[in-house]
Amino acid sequence: EVQLVESGGGLVHPGGSLRLSCATSGFTFNDYAMVWVRQAPGKGLEWVSSISSNGGDTYYTESMKGRFTISRDTAKNTLYLQMNSLKSEDTAVYYCAKVLIRYGLGLIPEYDYWGQGTQVTVSN
């Protein structure tokens, strides 16, 4: 059974940092690109970042470049999102997702498994 379990969300002041984790199981982690997607209150899903199956390629939405860093630990089958210089507009539920296609870059928005989400709130 494929499982994705996020953790690391919370309340942080503007300018602060958080590191999200996504522990995975039930599939060969190294074979699949992974992504982070978020949903702000009252808005639709927004792609945040992707990392290729081998971790060698990473991609970010423009507003997050230089602030967020996606990474993966193959020994722990875990995906991470380091978020720095957080802004109020980063407030959202953050989801990790497994890309459908094997060995991809994670740029085609086709995902077959999602985590339950972790809330990130950036506020004074």
Coordinates of C-alpha atoms in Angstrom, one line a residue:
E1 CA 0.0 0.0 0.0
V2 CA 1.4 3.4 -1.0
Q3 CA 1.5 5.9 1.8
L4 CA 2.6 9.5 1.9
V5 CA 2.7 11.2 5.3
E6 CA 3.5 14.9 5.6
S7 CA 4.8 16.6 8.7
G8 CA 6.5 19.8 9.8
G9 CA 3.8 22.3 9.3
G10 CA 2.9 24.9 11.9
L11 CA 2.6 28.6 12.7
V12 CA 5.5 30.8 11.9
H13 CA 6.1 34.5 11.8
P14 CA 6.8 36.3 8.5
G15 CA 10.4 35.9 7.6
G16 CA 10.6 32.6 9.4
S17 CA 11.5 29.1 8.2
L18 CA 9.9 25.6 8.2
R19 CA 11.0 22.3 6.9
L20 CA 8.3 20.0 5.7
S21 CA 8.8 16.2 5.4
C22 CA 6.9 13.6 3.4
A23 CA 7.6 10.1 4.5
T24 CA 6.8 7.5 1.9
S25 CA 6.3 3.8 1.7
G26 CA 4.8 1.1 -0.5
F27 CA 6.7 2.0 -3.8
T28 CA 10.2 2.3 -5.1
F29 CA 10.9 5.8 -4.1
N30 CA 14.0 6.2 -6.3
D31 CA 11.9 5.5 -9.4
Y32 CA 9.5 8.4 -9.2
A33 CA 9.6 12.2 -9.3
M34 CA 7.9 13.8 -6.4
V35 CA 6.1 17.2 -6.0
W36 CA 4.8 19.6 -3.5
V37 CA 1.5 21.2 -4.1
R38 CA -0.3 23.7 -1.9
Q39 CA -3.8 25.0 -1.4
A40 CA -4.3 28.4 0.1
P41 CA -7.6 29.3 1.9
G42 CA -10.4 29.7 -0.7
K43 CA -8.1 29.0 -3.6
G44 CA -7.3 26.1 -5.9
L45 CA -4.3 23.8 -5.9
E46 CA -1.0 25.4 -6.8
W47 CA 2.1 23.5 -7.9
V48 CA 5.1 24.5 -5.7
S49 CA 8.0 22.4 -6.7
S50 CA 9.2 19.2 -8.3
I51 CA 12.2 16.9 -8.0
S52 CA 13.2 14.3 -10.5
S53 CA 13.4 10.6 -9.6
N54 CA 17.2 10.8 -9.1
G55 CA 17.1 14.1 -7.3
G56 CA 19.3 15.7 -9.9
D57 CA 16.7 18.2 -11.3
T58 CA 14.6 20.5 -9.3
Y59 CA 11.9 23.0 -10.3
Y60 CA 10.0 25.8 -8.6
T61 CA 7.2 28.1 -9.2
E62 CA 8.7 31.6 -9.8
S63 CA 7.5 33.1 -6.6
M64 CA 9.3 30.5 -4.6
K65 CA 12.7 30.4 -6.3
G66 CA 15.4 31.3 -3.9
R67 CA 13.2 30.8 -0.8
F68 CA 12.2 27.1 -1.1
T69 CA 14.4 24.1 -1.6
I70 CA 13.1 20.7 -2.4
S71 CA 15.2 17.6 -1.7
R72 CA 14.9 13.9 -1.2
D73 CA 16.7 11.3 0.9
T74 CA 16.6 7.9 -0.8
A75 CA 17.9 6.1 2.3
K76 CA 14.9 7.4 4.3
N77 CA 12.4 7.4 1.4
T78 CA 11.5 10.9 2.4
L79 CA 10.9 14.1 0.5
Y80 CA 11.6 17.5 2.0
L81 CA 10.7 21.1 1.4
Q82 CA 12.8 23.7 3.2
M83 CA 10.9 27.0 3.3
N84 CA 12.7 30.2 4.2
S85 CA 11.7 33.9 4.2
L86 CA 8.1 32.8 4.6
K87 CA 5.4 35.3 3.7
S88 CA 1.8 35.5 4.7
E89 CA 0.8 34.5 1.2
D90 CA 2.6 31.2 1.8
T91 CA -0.2 30.2 4.2
A92 CA -1.7 27.1 2.8
V93 CA -2.1 23.3 3.3
Y94 CA 0.9 21.7 1.7
Y95 CA 0.7 18.3 0.1
C96 CA 3.3 16.0 -1.3
A97 CA 2.4 13.8 -4.2
K98 CA 3.9 11.0 -6.2
V99 CA 4.1 11.5 -9.9
L100 CA 2.3 8.9 -12.0
I101 CA 5.0 8.2 -14.6
R102 CA 8.2 6.4 -13.7
Y103 CA 11.6 8.1 -14.1
G104 CA 10.0 11.5 -14.9
L105 CA 11.1 15.0 -14.0
G106 CA 7.9 15.8 -12.2
L107 CA 6.7 18.5 -14.6
I108 CA 3.7 16.7 -16.0
P109 CA 0.9 17.3 -13.5
E110 CA -0.2 13.7 -13.2
Y111 CA -0.2 12.4 -9.7
D112 CA -1.5 9.1 -8.4
Y113 CA -1.0 9.3 -4.7
W114 CA -1.2 12.3 -2.2
G115 CA -0.4 12.8 1.4
Q116 CA -3.0 14.1 3.8
G117 CA -1.5 17.6 3.9
T118 CA 0.1 19.7 6.5
Q119 CA -1.0 23.2 7.5
V120 CA 1.5 26.1 7.2
T121 CA 0.3 29.4 8.7
V122 CA 2.5 32.5 8.3
S123 CA 1.2 35.2 10.6
N124 CA 2.2 37.7 13.3

